[in-house]
Amino acid sequence: MTLGMIDDSQAQRLAEAGLDYYNHNLDTSPEYYGNIITTRTYQDRLDTLDNVRNAGIKVCSGGILGLGEKISDRAALLVQLANLPKPPESVPINMLMKMEGTPMADNEDIDPFDFIRTIAVARIMMPTSYVRLSAGREYMNEQTQALCFMAGANSVFYGCKLLTAPNPNENKRYLLV
């Protein structure tokens, strides 16, 4: 489930209702965060993850690549995730889905090998987490996706739609050698 920021009592109510996983991405590094989001602080996001974990719900938290961040920001994001009191059980690595008319529509494309390296570093830093390919796979060719799995990705998210954009068709075949 993804509902945004939640407090202790809300997390407890979700746990009592039987929720297993809660998704709340950190999105980027603490240093770059203010360039992307101004409606809440990085600490607000960390507090939500603490509330979720303290309620006994598994954490799903990752980030988005392609926001205009530097490679050092990607590394800092992974450091944040790996150094939570317990690393997330699920770490979605998203590629920005550029939407026409938004401030990031013209952001520079991410080099596929930089994306693959980020997956590999996430795998090394969080060996017990499930590293997942999420948004942006429509922009990746089959070779890039295959290399992401070789670098340590465990799975992909699929279905009709993520928050704003369609996912690749569930029946699309990929050559994974």
Short mmCIF file of N, CA and C in Angstrom, two decimals:
data_model
loop_
_atom_site.label_atom_id
_atom_site.label_comp_id
_atom_site.label_asym_id
_atom_site.label_seq_id
_atom_site.Cartn_x
_atom_site.Cartn_y
_atom_site.Cartn_z
N MET A 1 0.84 -1.17 0.00
CA MET A 1 0.00 0.00 0.00
C MET A 1 0.89 1.24 0.00
N THR A 2 0.44 2.26 -0.67
CA THR A 2 1.12 3.55 -0.70
C THR A 2 0.10 4.63 -0.38
N LEU A 3 0.25 5.26 0.77
CA LEU A 3 -0.69 6.31 1.18
C LEU A 3 0.00 7.62 1.52
N GLY A 4 1.30 7.70 1.36
CA GLY A 4 2.02 8.90 1.76
C GLY A 4 2.44 8.79 3.22
N MET A 5 2.62 9.95 3.85
CA MET A 5 3.09 9.97 5.23
C MET A 5 1.98 9.47 6.16
N ILE A 6 2.39 8.67 7.13
CA ILE A 6 1.43 8.20 8.14
C ILE A 6 2.10 8.28 9.51
N ASP A 7 1.26 8.48 10.54
CA ASP A 7 1.79 8.56 11.89
C ASP A 7 1.71 7.18 12.56
N ASP A 8 2.14 7.12 13.82
CA ASP A 8 2.16 5.85 14.56
C ASP A 8 0.79 5.18 14.61
N SER A 9 -0.23 5.95 14.96
CA SER A 9 -1.56 5.34 15.11
C SER A 9 -2.11 4.84 13.78
N GLN A 10 -1.86 5.56 12.71
CA GLN A 10 -2.30 5.10 11.40
C GLN A 10 -1.58 3.82 11.00
N ALA A 11 -0.28 3.76 11.27
CA ALA A 11 0.49 2.55 10.97
C ALA A 11 -0.02 1.37 11.78
N GLN A 12 -0.33 1.60 13.05
CA GLN A 12 -0.86 0.54 13.90
C GLN A 12 -2.20 0.03 13.37
N ARG A 13 -3.05 0.94 12.93
CA ARG A 13 -4.36 0.53 12.39
C ARG A 13 -4.19 -0.30 11.12
N LEU A 14 -3.24 0.08 10.28
CA LEU A 14 -2.98 -0.70 9.07
C LEU A 14 -2.45 -2.09 9.42
N ALA A 15 -1.58 -2.15 10.41
CA ALA A 15 -1.04 -3.45 10.85
C ALA A 15 -2.16 -4.33 11.40
N GLU A 16 -3.03 -3.75 12.21
CA GLU A 16 -4.15 -4.50 12.78
C GLU A 16 -5.10 -5.00 11.70
N ALA A 17 -5.17 -4.26 10.59
CA ALA A 17 -6.03 -4.66 9.47
C ALA A 17 -5.37 -5.74 8.62
N GLY A 18 -4.09 -6.05 8.91
CA GLY A 18 -3.42 -7.13 8.21
C GLY A 18 -2.48 -6.72 7.09
N LEU A 19 -2.14 -5.44 7.01
CA LEU A 19 -1.23 -5.00 5.94
C LEU A 19 0.15 -5.61 6.13
N ASP A 20 0.71 -6.14 5.05
CA ASP A 20 2.03 -6.75 5.08
C ASP A 20 3.14 -5.76 4.72
N TYR A 21 2.96 -5.00 3.63
CA TYR A 21 4.00 -4.12 3.11
C TYR A 21 3.45 -2.71 2.94
N TYR A 22 4.29 -1.72 3.26
CA TYR A 22 3.94 -0.32 3.03
C TYR A 22 5.05 0.31 2.19
N ASN A 23 4.68 0.96 1.09
CA ASN A 23 5.64 1.63 0.22
C ASN A 23 5.70 3.11 0.52
N HIS A 24 6.91 3.58 0.77
CA HIS A 24 7.15 5.02 0.96
C HIS A 24 8.59 5.29 0.54
N ASN A 25 8.78 5.72 -0.69
CA ASN A 25 10.11 5.93 -1.24
C ASN A 25 10.78 7.16 -0.64
N LEU A 26 12.10 7.08 -0.48
CA LEU A 26 12.88 8.25 -0.08
C LEU A 26 13.13 9.13 -1.30
N ASP A 27 13.04 8.58 -2.48
CA ASP A 27 13.15 9.26 -3.77
C ASP A 27 14.58 9.61 -4.18
N THR A 28 15.35 10.29 -3.33
CA THR A 28 16.69 10.72 -3.68
C THR A 28 17.50 10.91 -2.40
N SER A 29 18.65 11.52 -2.53
CA SER A 29 19.50 11.75 -1.35
C SER A 29 18.94 12.88 -0.49
N PRO A 30 19.34 12.92 0.77
CA PRO A 30 18.92 14.04 1.62
C PRO A 30 19.38 15.38 1.05
N GLU A 31 20.56 15.40 0.44
CA GLU A 31 21.13 16.64 -0.08
C GLU A 31 20.36 17.17 -1.29
N TYR A 32 19.82 16.30 -2.11
CA TYR A 32 19.13 16.72 -3.34
C TYR A 32 17.62 16.85 -3.15
N TYR A 33 17.12 16.29 -2.09
CA TYR A 33 15.68 16.19 -1.84
C TYR A 33 14.95 17.53 -1.99
N GLY A 34 15.50 18.61 -1.42
CA GLY A 34 14.85 19.92 -1.47
C GLY A 34 14.70 20.48 -2.87
N ASN A 35 15.48 19.96 -3.82
CA ASN A 35 15.33 20.38 -5.22
C ASN A 35 14.13 19.74 -5.89
N ILE A 36 13.61 18.69 -5.28
CA ILE A 36 12.52 17.92 -5.88
C ILE A 36 11.21 18.12 -5.12
N ILE A 37 11.28 18.08 -3.81
CA ILE A 37 10.07 18.10 -2.98
C ILE A 37 10.18 19.21 -1.95
N THR A 38 9.12 20.02 -1.86
CA THR A 38 9.11 21.13 -0.90
C THR A 38 7.94 21.05 0.08
N THR A 39 7.08 20.06 -0.08
CA THR A 39 5.89 19.97 0.76
C THR A 39 6.10 19.18 2.03
N ARG A 40 7.22 18.48 2.13
CA ARG A 40 7.56 17.72 3.34
C ARG A 40 9.07 17.57 3.39
N THR A 41 9.57 17.24 4.56
CA THR A 41 11.02 17.12 4.71
C THR A 41 11.46 15.68 4.54
N TYR A 42 12.76 15.52 4.38
CA TYR A 42 13.34 14.18 4.31
C TYR A 42 13.09 13.45 5.62
N GLN A 43 13.20 14.19 6.73
CA GLN A 43 12.95 13.57 8.03
C GLN A 43 11.51 13.08 8.14
N ASP A 44 10.56 13.80 7.54
CA ASP A 44 9.16 13.33 7.51
C ASP A 44 9.08 11.94 6.88
N ARG A 45 9.82 11.75 5.80
CA ARG A 45 9.81 10.45 5.12
C ARG A 45 10.43 9.37 6.02
N LEU A 46 11.57 9.70 6.64
CA LEU A 46 12.21 8.74 7.54
C LEU A 46 11.30 8.40 8.72
N ASP A 47 10.58 9.40 9.24
CA ASP A 47 9.66 9.16 10.35
C ASP A 47 8.53 8.21 9.94
N THR A 48 8.03 8.38 8.72
CA THR A 48 6.98 7.47 8.23
C THR A 48 7.52 6.04 8.16
N LEU A 49 8.74 5.88 7.66
CA LEU A 49 9.32 4.53 7.60
C LEU A 49 9.48 3.95 9.00
N ASP A 50 9.87 4.77 9.98
CA ASP A 50 9.96 4.31 11.37
C ASP A 50 8.60 3.88 11.89
N ASN A 51 7.58 4.67 11.61
CA ASN A 51 6.22 4.34 12.07
C ASN A 51 5.76 3.01 11.49
N VAL A 52 6.03 2.81 10.22
CA VAL A 52 5.65 1.57 9.55
C VAL A 52 6.37 0.38 10.17
N ARG A 53 7.68 0.51 10.31
CA ARG A 53 8.49 -0.57 10.87
C ARG A 53 8.08 -0.88 12.32
N ASN A 54 7.86 0.17 13.12
CA ASN A 54 7.48 -0.02 14.52
C ASN A 54 6.13 -0.71 14.66
N ALA A 55 5.28 -0.59 13.65
CA ALA A 55 3.97 -1.25 13.67
C ALA A 55 4.07 -2.71 13.23
N GLY A 56 5.27 -3.13 12.82
CA GLY A 56 5.44 -4.52 12.40
C GLY A 56 5.14 -4.77 10.94
N ILE A 57 5.04 -3.70 10.16
CA ILE A 57 4.77 -3.81 8.72
C ILE A 57 6.11 -3.80 7.99
N LYS A 58 6.23 -4.61 6.96
CA LYS A 58 7.45 -4.63 6.16
C LYS A 58 7.55 -3.35 5.32
N VAL A 59 8.78 -2.90 5.13
CA VAL A 59 9.03 -1.64 4.45
C VAL A 59 9.43 -1.87 2.99
N CYS A 60 8.80 -1.11 2.11
CA CYS A 60 9.15 -1.04 0.70
C CYS A 60 9.56 0.41 0.45
N SER A 61 10.85 0.64 0.19
CA SER A 61 11.32 2.00 0.00
C SER A 61 12.52 2.00 -0.92
N GLY A 62 12.49 2.90 -1.89
CA GLY A 62 13.58 3.01 -2.84
C GLY A 62 13.68 4.43 -3.33
N GLY A 63 13.96 4.57 -4.63
CA GLY A 63 14.13 5.90 -5.17
C GLY A 63 13.89 5.97 -6.66
N ILE A 64 14.06 7.18 -7.16
CA ILE A 64 13.84 7.47 -8.58
C ILE A 64 15.12 8.03 -9.15
N LEU A 65 15.60 7.46 -10.23
CA LEU A 65 16.78 7.95 -10.92
C LEU A 65 16.34 8.78 -12.12
N GLY A 66 17.03 9.87 -12.36
CA GLY A 66 16.70 10.72 -13.50
C GLY A 66 16.05 12.03 -13.10
N LEU A 67 16.10 12.36 -11.80
CA LEU A 67 15.50 13.59 -11.32
C LEU A 67 16.40 14.80 -11.53
N GLY A 68 17.58 14.56 -12.10
CA GLY A 68 18.57 15.61 -12.27
C GLY A 68 19.68 15.51 -11.23
N GLU A 69 19.63 14.43 -10.46
CA GLU A 69 20.61 14.20 -9.40
C GLU A 69 21.97 13.80 -9.97
N LYS A 70 22.98 13.87 -9.12
CA LYS A 70 24.33 13.41 -9.48
C LYS A 70 24.46 11.95 -9.07
N ILE A 71 25.50 11.30 -9.55
CA ILE A 71 25.77 9.93 -9.15
C ILE A 71 25.97 9.85 -7.65
N SER A 72 26.59 10.88 -7.07
CA SER A 72 26.79 10.90 -5.61
C SER A 72 25.46 10.92 -4.87
N ASP A 73 24.44 11.53 -5.45
CA ASP A 73 23.11 11.52 -4.82
C ASP A 73 22.50 10.12 -4.86
N ARG A 74 22.74 9.40 -5.94
CA ARG A 74 22.24 8.02 -6.03
C ARG A 74 22.91 7.17 -4.95
N ALA A 75 24.22 7.36 -4.80
CA ALA A 75 24.95 6.63 -3.77
C ALA A 75 24.44 6.99 -2.38
N ALA A 76 24.20 8.27 -2.14
CA ALA A 76 23.71 8.72 -0.83
C ALA A 76 22.32 8.17 -0.53
N LEU A 77 21.48 8.04 -1.54
CA LEU A 77 20.17 7.42 -1.36
C LEU A 77 20.34 5.98 -0.88
N LEU A 78 21.20 5.23 -1.55
CA LEU A 78 21.41 3.83 -1.18
C LEU A 78 22.01 3.72 0.23
N VAL A 79 22.88 4.65 0.60
CA VAL A 79 23.44 4.66 1.95
C VAL A 79 22.32 4.87 2.97
N GLN A 80 21.42 5.80 2.68
CA GLN A 80 20.28 6.05 3.58
C GLN A 80 19.46 4.78 3.77
N LEU A 81 19.12 4.13 2.68
CA LEU A 81 18.29 2.93 2.74
C LEU A 81 19.01 1.80 3.49
N ALA A 82 20.27 1.59 3.16
CA ALA A 82 21.02 0.49 3.78
C ALA A 82 21.27 0.73 5.26
N ASN A 83 21.29 1.99 5.68
CA ASN A 83 21.58 2.31 7.08
C ASN A 83 20.34 2.62 7.91
N LEU A 84 19.16 2.33 7.38
CA LEU A 84 17.97 2.38 8.23
C LEU A 84 18.18 1.36 9.35
N PRO A 85 17.45 1.48 10.46
CA PRO A 85 17.64 0.49 11.53
C PRO A 85 17.58 -0.95 11.03
N LYS A 86 16.76 -1.19 10.03
CA LYS A 86 16.73 -2.45 9.30
C LYS A 86 16.49 -2.09 7.84
N PRO A 87 17.32 -2.59 6.92
CA PRO A 87 17.10 -2.23 5.51
C PRO A 87 15.70 -2.66 5.05
N PRO A 88 15.14 -1.95 4.08
CA PRO A 88 13.81 -2.33 3.57
C PRO A 88 13.80 -3.76 3.04
N GLU A 89 12.69 -4.42 3.21
CA GLU A 89 12.54 -5.75 2.63
C GLU A 89 12.45 -5.65 1.11
N SER A 90 11.92 -4.55 0.61
CA SER A 90 11.74 -4.33 -0.82
C SER A 90 12.30 -2.96 -1.18
N VAL A 91 13.16 -2.93 -2.22
CA VAL A 91 13.79 -1.68 -2.65
C VAL A 91 13.50 -1.46 -4.13
N PRO A 92 12.44 -0.72 -4.45
CA PRO A 92 12.17 -0.43 -5.85
C PRO A 92 13.11 0.65 -6.38
N ILE A 93 13.73 0.37 -7.51
CA ILE A 93 14.57 1.35 -8.19
C ILE A 93 13.81 1.77 -9.44
N ASN A 94 13.42 3.02 -9.46
CA ASN A 94 12.60 3.57 -10.54
C ASN A 94 13.44 4.46 -11.45
N MET A 95 13.10 4.46 -12.72
CA MET A 95 13.64 5.44 -13.66
C MET A 95 12.53 6.46 -13.88
N LEU A 96 12.89 7.73 -13.82
CA LEU A 96 11.89 8.78 -14.00
C LEU A 96 11.08 8.55 -15.27
N MET A 97 9.77 8.57 -15.13
CA MET A 97 8.85 8.53 -16.26
C MET A 97 8.58 9.99 -16.65
N LYS A 98 9.24 10.44 -17.68
CA LYS A 98 9.10 11.83 -18.10
C LYS A 98 7.71 12.07 -18.67
N MET A 99 7.03 13.06 -18.11
CA MET A 99 5.69 13.40 -18.56
C MET A 99 5.71 14.80 -19.16
N GLU A 100 5.22 14.90 -20.37
CA GLU A 100 5.16 16.18 -21.05
C GLU A 100 4.40 17.18 -20.19
N GLY A 101 4.95 18.40 -20.12
CA GLY A 101 4.31 19.46 -19.36
C GLY A 101 4.75 19.53 -17.91
N THR A 102 5.59 18.61 -17.48
CA THR A 102 6.10 18.65 -16.11
C THR A 102 7.50 19.27 -16.09
N PRO A 103 7.95 19.76 -14.94
CA PRO A 103 9.27 20.40 -14.88
C PRO A 103 10.43 19.49 -15.25
N MET A 104 10.25 18.18 -15.17
CA MET A 104 11.35 17.26 -15.46
C MET A 104 11.22 16.56 -16.81
N ALA A 105 10.30 17.02 -17.62
CA ALA A 105 10.04 16.37 -18.91
C ALA A 105 11.27 16.37 -19.81
N ASP A 106 12.13 17.37 -19.65
CA ASP A 106 13.30 17.48 -20.52
C ASP A 106 14.60 17.06 -19.82
N ASN A 107 14.49 16.41 -18.67
CA ASN A 107 15.70 15.94 -17.98
C ASN A 107 16.50 15.02 -18.90
N GLU A 108 17.80 15.03 -18.69
CA GLU A 108 18.70 14.18 -19.46
C GLU A 108 18.39 12.72 -19.15
N ASP A 109 18.44 11.89 -20.19
CA ASP A 109 18.23 10.45 -20.01
C ASP A 109 19.37 9.87 -19.18
N ILE A 110 19.05 8.85 -18.42
CA ILE A 110 20.07 8.15 -17.64
C ILE A 110 20.79 7.16 -18.53
N ASP A 111 22.08 7.14 -18.39
CA ASP A 111 22.87 6.14 -19.10
C ASP A 111 22.45 4.76 -18.58
N PRO A 112 22.13 3.83 -19.47
CA PRO A 112 21.69 2.51 -19.02
C PRO A 112 22.68 1.84 -18.07
N PHE A 113 23.97 2.02 -18.31
CA PHE A 113 24.96 1.38 -17.44
C PHE A 113 25.01 2.03 -16.06
N ASP A 114 24.70 3.33 -15.97
CA ASP A 114 24.59 3.96 -14.65
C ASP A 114 23.41 3.37 -13.88
N PHE A 115 22.32 3.12 -14.59
CA PHE A 115 21.16 2.50 -13.94
C PHE A 115 21.52 1.09 -13.46
N ILE A 116 22.16 0.33 -14.32
CA ILE A 116 22.56 -1.05 -13.98
C ILE A 116 23.52 -1.04 -12.79
N ARG A 117 24.47 -0.10 -12.78
CA ARG A 117 25.40 0.00 -11.66
C ARG A 117 24.67 0.30 -10.36
N THR A 118 23.64 1.12 -10.43
CA THR A 118 22.87 1.44 -9.22
C THR A 118 22.19 0.18 -8.68
N ILE A 119 21.66 -0.63 -9.57
CA ILE A 119 21.06 -1.91 -9.16
C ILE A 119 22.13 -2.78 -8.49
N ALA A 120 23.31 -2.86 -9.08
CA ALA A 120 24.38 -3.70 -8.53
C ALA A 120 24.81 -3.21 -7.15
N VAL A 121 24.94 -1.91 -6.97
CA VAL A 121 25.34 -1.37 -5.68
C VAL A 121 24.25 -1.61 -4.64
N ALA A 122 22.99 -1.44 -5.03
CA ALA A 122 21.88 -1.73 -4.11
C ALA A 122 21.94 -3.18 -3.66
N ARG A 123 22.21 -4.09 -4.58
CA ARG A 123 22.29 -5.52 -4.25
C ARG A 123 23.41 -5.77 -3.24
N ILE A 124 24.57 -5.15 -3.46
CA ILE A 124 25.71 -5.35 -2.56
C ILE A 124 25.43 -4.75 -1.18
N MET A 125 24.84 -3.56 -1.16
CA MET A 125 24.62 -2.86 0.11
C MET A 125 23.47 -3.44 0.92
N MET A 126 22.51 -4.06 0.25
CA MET A 126 21.33 -4.59 0.94
C MET A 126 21.08 -6.03 0.51
N PRO A 127 21.96 -6.93 0.93
CA PRO A 127 21.89 -8.32 0.44
C PRO A 127 20.63 -9.07 0.82
N THR A 128 19.92 -8.65 1.86
CA THR A 128 18.71 -9.36 2.26
C THR A 128 17.44 -8.73 1.68
N SER A 129 17.58 -7.61 1.00
CA SER A 129 16.42 -6.92 0.41
C SER A 129 16.12 -7.46 -0.98
N TYR A 130 14.86 -7.34 -1.38
CA TYR A 130 14.48 -7.62 -2.76
C TYR A 130 14.62 -6.33 -3.55
N VAL A 131 15.56 -6.30 -4.47
CA VAL A 131 15.77 -5.14 -5.33
C VAL A 131 14.87 -5.32 -6.54
N ARG A 132 14.02 -4.33 -6.78
CA ARG A 132 12.98 -4.48 -7.80
C ARG A 132 13.08 -3.38 -8.87
N LEU A 133 12.97 -3.80 -10.11
CA LEU A 133 12.83 -2.82 -11.20
C LEU A 133 11.39 -2.34 -11.16
N SER A 134 11.22 -1.04 -11.21
CA SER A 134 9.86 -0.52 -11.15
C SER A 134 9.63 0.42 -12.33
N ALA A 135 9.21 1.63 -12.07
CA ALA A 135 8.85 2.56 -13.16
C ALA A 135 10.03 2.79 -14.09
N GLY A 136 9.72 3.01 -15.34
CA GLY A 136 10.73 3.34 -16.33
C GLY A 136 11.16 2.19 -17.22
N ARG A 137 10.65 1.00 -16.96
CA ARG A 137 11.08 -0.14 -17.78
C ARG A 137 10.66 0.02 -19.23
N GLU A 138 9.64 0.80 -19.48
CA GLU A 138 9.23 1.05 -20.87
C GLU A 138 10.34 1.72 -21.67
N TYR A 139 11.23 2.44 -20.95
CA TYR A 139 12.33 3.14 -21.62
C TYR A 139 13.58 2.27 -21.74
N MET A 140 13.54 1.08 -21.16
CA MET A 140 14.71 0.20 -21.18
C MET A 140 14.55 -0.86 -22.26
N ASN A 141 15.64 -1.11 -22.98
CA ASN A 141 15.56 -2.20 -23.94
C ASN A 141 15.73 -3.53 -23.20
N GLU A 142 15.55 -4.62 -23.92
CA GLU A 142 15.62 -5.95 -23.31
C GLU A 142 16.99 -6.23 -22.72
N GLN A 143 18.04 -5.74 -23.37
CA GLN A 143 19.39 -5.98 -22.88
C GLN A 143 19.63 -5.29 -21.55
N THR A 144 19.15 -4.06 -21.43
CA THR A 144 19.30 -3.33 -20.17
C THR A 144 18.58 -4.04 -19.04
N GLN A 145 17.36 -4.49 -19.31
CA GLN A 145 16.62 -5.20 -18.27
C GLN A 145 17.31 -6.51 -17.89
N ALA A 146 17.82 -7.22 -18.87
CA ALA A 146 18.53 -8.47 -18.59
C ALA A 146 19.77 -8.20 -17.74
N LEU A 147 20.51 -7.15 -18.07
CA LEU A 147 21.70 -6.80 -17.29
C LEU A 147 21.33 -6.36 -15.87
N CYS A 148 20.19 -5.74 -15.71
CA CYS A 148 19.73 -5.38 -14.35
C CYS A 148 19.54 -6.64 -13.50
N PHE A 149 19.00 -7.69 -14.10
CA PHE A 149 18.83 -8.94 -13.36
C PHE A 149 20.18 -9.58 -13.07
N MET A 150 21.08 -9.52 -14.02
CA MET A 150 22.42 -10.07 -13.79
C MET A 150 23.16 -9.27 -12.71
N ALA A 151 22.83 -7.98 -12.58
CA ALA A 151 23.45 -7.12 -11.58
C ALA A 151 22.84 -7.30 -10.20
N GLY A 152 21.70 -7.99 -10.12
CA GLY A 152 21.14 -8.27 -8.80
C GLY A 152 19.68 -7.95 -8.59
N ALA A 153 18.98 -7.45 -9.60
CA ALA A 153 17.54 -7.22 -9.42
C ALA A 153 16.84 -8.57 -9.22
N ASN A 154 15.87 -8.59 -8.33
CA ASN A 154 15.14 -9.82 -8.04
C ASN A 154 13.87 -9.96 -8.85
N SER A 155 13.22 -8.83 -9.15
CA SER A 155 11.90 -8.91 -9.78
C SER A 155 11.53 -7.58 -10.41
N VAL A 156 10.40 -7.57 -11.06
CA VAL A 156 9.83 -6.35 -11.62
C VAL A 156 8.43 -6.17 -11.07
N PHE A 157 8.01 -4.93 -11.00
CA PHE A 157 6.62 -4.64 -10.71
C PHE A 157 5.90 -4.63 -12.05
N TYR A 158 4.74 -5.22 -12.10
CA TYR A 158 3.96 -5.13 -13.33
C TYR A 158 2.49 -5.10 -12.97
N GLY A 159 1.71 -4.71 -13.90
CA GLY A 159 0.28 -4.55 -13.69
C GLY A 159 -0.20 -3.48 -14.65
N CYS A 160 -1.41 -3.07 -14.48
CA CYS A 160 -1.98 -2.11 -15.41
C CYS A 160 -1.30 -0.76 -15.38
N LYS A 161 -1.05 -0.22 -14.17
CA LYS A 161 -0.55 1.14 -14.09
C LYS A 161 0.16 1.35 -12.77
N LEU A 162 1.26 2.13 -12.84
CA LEU A 162 1.85 2.63 -11.61
C LEU A 162 1.07 3.89 -11.27
N LEU A 163 1.66 4.87 -10.66
CA LEU A 163 0.89 6.04 -10.25
C LEU A 163 0.44 6.91 -11.41
N THR A 164 1.29 7.09 -12.41
CA THR A 164 0.96 8.02 -13.48
C THR A 164 1.10 7.48 -14.88
N ALA A 165 1.72 6.33 -15.03
CA ALA A 165 2.02 5.83 -16.36
C ALA A 165 1.74 4.34 -16.43
N PRO A 166 1.41 3.87 -17.61
CA PRO A 166 1.17 2.43 -17.76
C PRO A 166 2.44 1.63 -17.56
N ASN A 167 2.28 0.43 -17.07
CA ASN A 167 3.39 -0.52 -16.98
C ASN A 167 3.50 -1.25 -18.31
N PRO A 168 4.64 -1.88 -18.56
CA PRO A 168 4.72 -2.73 -19.75
C PRO A 168 3.67 -3.82 -19.67
N ASN A 169 3.18 -4.24 -20.79
CA ASN A 169 2.17 -5.28 -20.86
C ASN A 169 2.66 -6.53 -20.15
N GLU A 170 1.78 -7.14 -19.37
CA GLU A 170 2.13 -8.34 -18.61
C GLU A 170 2.56 -9.48 -19.52
N ASN A 171 2.08 -9.49 -20.75
CA ASN A 171 2.39 -10.58 -21.67
C ASN A 171 3.59 -10.29 -22.55
N LYS A 172 4.22 -9.13 -22.37
CA LYS A 172 5.39 -8.82 -23.18
C LYS A 172 6.50 -9.78 -22.80
N ARG A 173 7.11 -10.34 -23.79
CA ARG A 173 8.20 -11.31 -23.55
C ARG A 173 9.54 -10.60 -23.57
N TYR A 174 10.39 -11.03 -22.67
CA TYR A 174 11.74 -10.49 -22.61
C TYR A 174 12.71 -11.64 -22.74
N LEU A 175 13.75 -11.38 -23.46
CA LEU A 175 14.80 -12.37 -23.61
C LEU A 175 15.77 -12.19 -22.46
N LEU A 176 15.77 -13.13 -21.52
CA LEU A 176 16.69 -13.09 -20.40
C LEU A 176 17.60 -14.29 -20.52
N VAL A 177 18.83 -14.03 -20.85
CA VAL A 177 19.79 -15.10 -21.08
C VAL A 177 20.66 -15.27 -19.85
#
